[in-house]
Structures are given as C-alpha cells and as structure tokens.
Amino acid sequence: MKKFASIFAAVVFSMALMISLSACGSSADSTASASAESAASEDSDLAYIQGNGKMVIGYTVYEPMNYTDENGVFTGFDTELATAVCEKLGVEPEFVEINWDTKETELAAKSIDCIWNGLTLTAEREANMACTNAYVKNAQVVVMKADSAYSSTADLVGKTVVAEAGSAGETTILEDENLAQADFISKTVQTDCLMEVAAGTADAAILDLTLASAMIGEGTDYASLAIKDELNVEEYGVAFRKGSDAAEATNKAFEELKADGTMELLAEKYALTLAD
C-alpha cells in the first residue's frame, strides 16, 4: 500500500512539474511576442503616430496653405489636405504653430510629427528628413510696388530686399548674382515682408508665388503691390522624421485623394497648381 502511494505521489509530482514548465514556456513566449511587437512599433514612425491617435502637424501662418480666415476658421490648402490624409490614416490632425527656424529640431525631438506648411523640397531636406512626393508647384517671386520700375534682378543691386528667415526666398537672394548684392533684411514671416514693401521701408520682397497670389493686388490689403518676376520654380512636400514610414503612407493617401478628385478641387479652391 505504501509502495502504491509512493508511485501515485511521484506521478502527480511529474504531472504538476510538466504543467508548470508548460505555463512558464507560454508566459515566456507571450513576453517575447509582446517585446517583438513593442520593438516593431518603436521602429515604425507610422505606428507611433497611430498609437497616439493623432498626427502633430507643424505649421506657420502662410496663406493660402495654413491660416485663419475672416470668420475665424483655421483653414487653407495644407490644412484641408492634411485633415483628409489623417482621416485615411485613422488619426486626428493636431496643428501646432512653430518657429520656422527650428522646425527640423522640433521634428527630431518629436514635438511635432511632420512639417506641413508649403515646405520647399530641396536635396538637403530630402537627405535629412523623410519627405513625401511633391504635391504642389510653386515659384519664388519678386514683389514690389506696382508703379516701381523693374526689368530684372539687376535693378535691385544696392536696394533693400526682404525675405522670411530660412525660407526659399532667402536662399534665392543668396544664390542670385544680383540679389546677393542687395541689402538683405530677414523677417520672421512672409507677411512681414509685404508690410515692409507696402510701407516703403524695403524696395522688394522675395517670397512664395502661392502667398503672393493670395495676398496682393486688387481687393486685398496690399492692392498697391504687384508680382514683377518669377525666379525659381519649386515644389512642395511634407517632411517627416528621417527614416519615417509615415511619408510613404502619406504618398499612398495622396494617390487616393488625386484619384477621387479631392486634391484637384482643393487646388482650384485655393488657386494652386498640383505637382505632376
């Protein structure tokens, strides 16, 4: 009887040990799986954004891309397009006004998830950030008082020209043989440049065609100003963190929004030209 009891006890102990080992194995597998999923999420910027349930979009006030209209509504081509893309990605847009000079720093620090504000695509930017395909065409233009004499940038040698700090307009001034010989003054935002020209404290402003077309001429606050020249044709894109997979996801959304006509309607609404 004692022998039988000993055998029975041994069998029960063995079964308990097997169950315990099996449970440990299952727990270890679950932990490993969770760790793998966590690592995958950390590697995916898109997963990070979707995990937060929102895309934090860095912008500056730049009509017609991102601005507040006369009714107090925050709107614009980029504002509406970003909202449509976020809907396709399953997240909410959160627009955060930033300092344009520190946009790359804020992006890398994850204070924002992308720069979506009429960002001109350049080789340097595409090397340091994950940029989408171009979606809008633009150019840098010379804006002066309508009655000012102008034939080429040579007329601005020694004159006062303004542009937004860190913008494509500033780059145009520095790289143009004639504009480089002008007295250049940088401003915080492009609208300040228009104020300087209108006030007569600057002879010309070098800024984006998209903004100039929307803000100067008959029926605007700058009816006395006119576009005198188009200098550099450029294209706009959205910039995400370097290596981000969110850029490609946004490209896919762009394709869908082009196919259903949404982007064309927005371009017509805001008098813009879509990139090829």
mmCIF file of N, CA, C and O in Angstrom, residues 33-48 245:
data_model
loop_
_atom_site.group_PDB
_atom_site.id
_atom_site.type_symbol
_atom_site.label_atom_id
_atom_site.label_comp_id
_atom_site.label_asym_id
_atom_site.label_seq_id
_atom_site.Cartn_x
_atom_site.Cartn_y
_atom_site.Cartn_z
ATOM 1 N N SER A 33 6.773 37.768 -27.530
ATOM 2 C CA SER A 33 5.928 38.299 -28.589
ATOM 3 C C SER A 33 5.610 39.766 -28.353
ATOM 4 O O SER A 33 5.661 40.590 -29.269
ATOM 5 N N ALA A 34 5.302 40.089 -27.084
ATOM 6 C CA ALA A 34 4.992 41.479 -26.742
ATOM 7 C C ALA A 34 6.197 42.374 -26.968
ATOM 8 O O ALA A 34 6.076 43.491 -27.455
ATOM 9 N N SER A 35 7.389 41.856 -26.619
ATOM 10 C CA SER A 35 8.618 42.627 -26.816
ATOM 11 C C SER A 35 8.867 42.880 -28.288
ATOM 12 O O SER A 35 9.287 43.958 -28.687
ATOM 13 N N ALA A 36 8.606 41.852 -29.107
ATOM 14 C CA ALA A 36 8.808 41.986 -30.550
ATOM 15 C C ALA A 36 7.862 43.027 -31.129
ATOM 16 O O ALA A 36 8.242 43.855 -31.959
ATOM 17 N N GLU A 37 6.580 42.985 -30.652
ATOM 18 C CA GLU A 37 5.605 43.960 -31.134
ATOM 19 C C GLU A 37 5.996 45.372 -30.725
ATOM 20 O O GLU A 37 5.854 46.325 -31.483
ATOM 21 N N SER A 38 6.508 45.484 -29.478
ATOM 22 C CA SER A 38 6.931 46.794 -28.984
ATOM 23 C C SER A 38 8.089 47.337 -29.801
ATOM 24 O O SER A 38 8.126 48.507 -30.164
ATOM 25 N N ALA A 39 9.050 46.453 -30.121
ATOM 26 C CA ALA A 39 10.214 46.864 -30.910
ATOM 27 C C ALA A 39 9.787 47.298 -32.304
ATOM 28 O O ALA A 39 10.277 48.285 -32.846
ATOM 29 N N ALA A 40 8.821 46.537 -32.881
ATOM 30 C CA ALA A 40 8.338 46.879 -34.218
ATOM 31 C C ALA A 40 7.680 48.242 -34.210
ATOM 32 O O ALA A 40 7.833 49.047 -35.123
ATOM 33 N N SER A 41 6.905 48.508 -33.121
ATOM 34 C CA SER A 41 6.234 49.796 -33.003
ATOM 35 C C SER A 41 7.238 50.932 -32.896
ATOM 36 O O SER A 41 7.059 51.994 -33.462
ATOM 37 N N GLU A 42 8.330 50.687 -32.140
ATOM 38 C CA GLU A 42 9.351 51.713 -31.973
ATOM 39 C C GLU A 42 10.053 52.001 -33.299
ATOM 40 O O GLU A 42 10.481 53.114 -33.553
ATOM 41 N N ASP A 43 10.180 50.979 -34.142
ATOM 42 C CA ASP A 43 10.840 51.147 -35.430
ATOM 43 C C ASP A 43 9.942 51.846 -36.441
ATOM 44 O O ASP A 43 10.426 52.405 -37.412
ATOM 45 N N SER A 44 8.640 51.801 -36.230
ATOM 46 C CA SER A 44 7.690 52.374 -37.176
ATOM 47 C C SER A 44 7.176 53.720 -36.673
ATOM 48 O O SER A 44 6.491 53.798 -35.654
ATOM 49 N N ASP A 45 7.499 54.769 -37.409
ATOM 50 C CA ASP A 45 7.018 56.096 -37.039
ATOM 51 C C ASP A 45 5.514 56.179 -37.246
ATOM 52 O O ASP A 45 4.803 56.840 -36.478
ATOM 53 N N LEU A 46 5.017 55.490 -38.270
ATOM 54 C CA LEU A 46 3.583 55.471 -38.527
ATOM 55 C C LEU A 46 2.848 54.828 -37.360
ATOM 56 O O LEU A 46 1.811 55.325 -36.915
ATOM 57 N N ALA A 47 3.393 53.707 -36.836
ATOM 58 C CA ALA A 47 2.774 53.033 -35.691
ATOM 59 C C ALA A 47 2.785 53.942 -34.467
ATOM 60 O O ALA A 47 1.833 53.950 -33.678
ATOM 61 N N TYR A 48 3.865 54.711 -34.311
ATOM 62 C CA TYR A 48 3.963 55.657 -33.195
ATOM 63 C C TYR A 48 2.857 56.704 -33.296
ATOM 64 O O TYR A 48 2.165 57.015 -32.312
ATOM 65 N N ASP A 245 8.338 55.846 -41.902
ATOM 66 C CA ASP A 245 7.486 55.171 -42.873
ATOM 67 C C ASP A 245 6.163 55.928 -43.067
ATOM 68 O O ASP A 245 5.350 55.561 -43.916
#
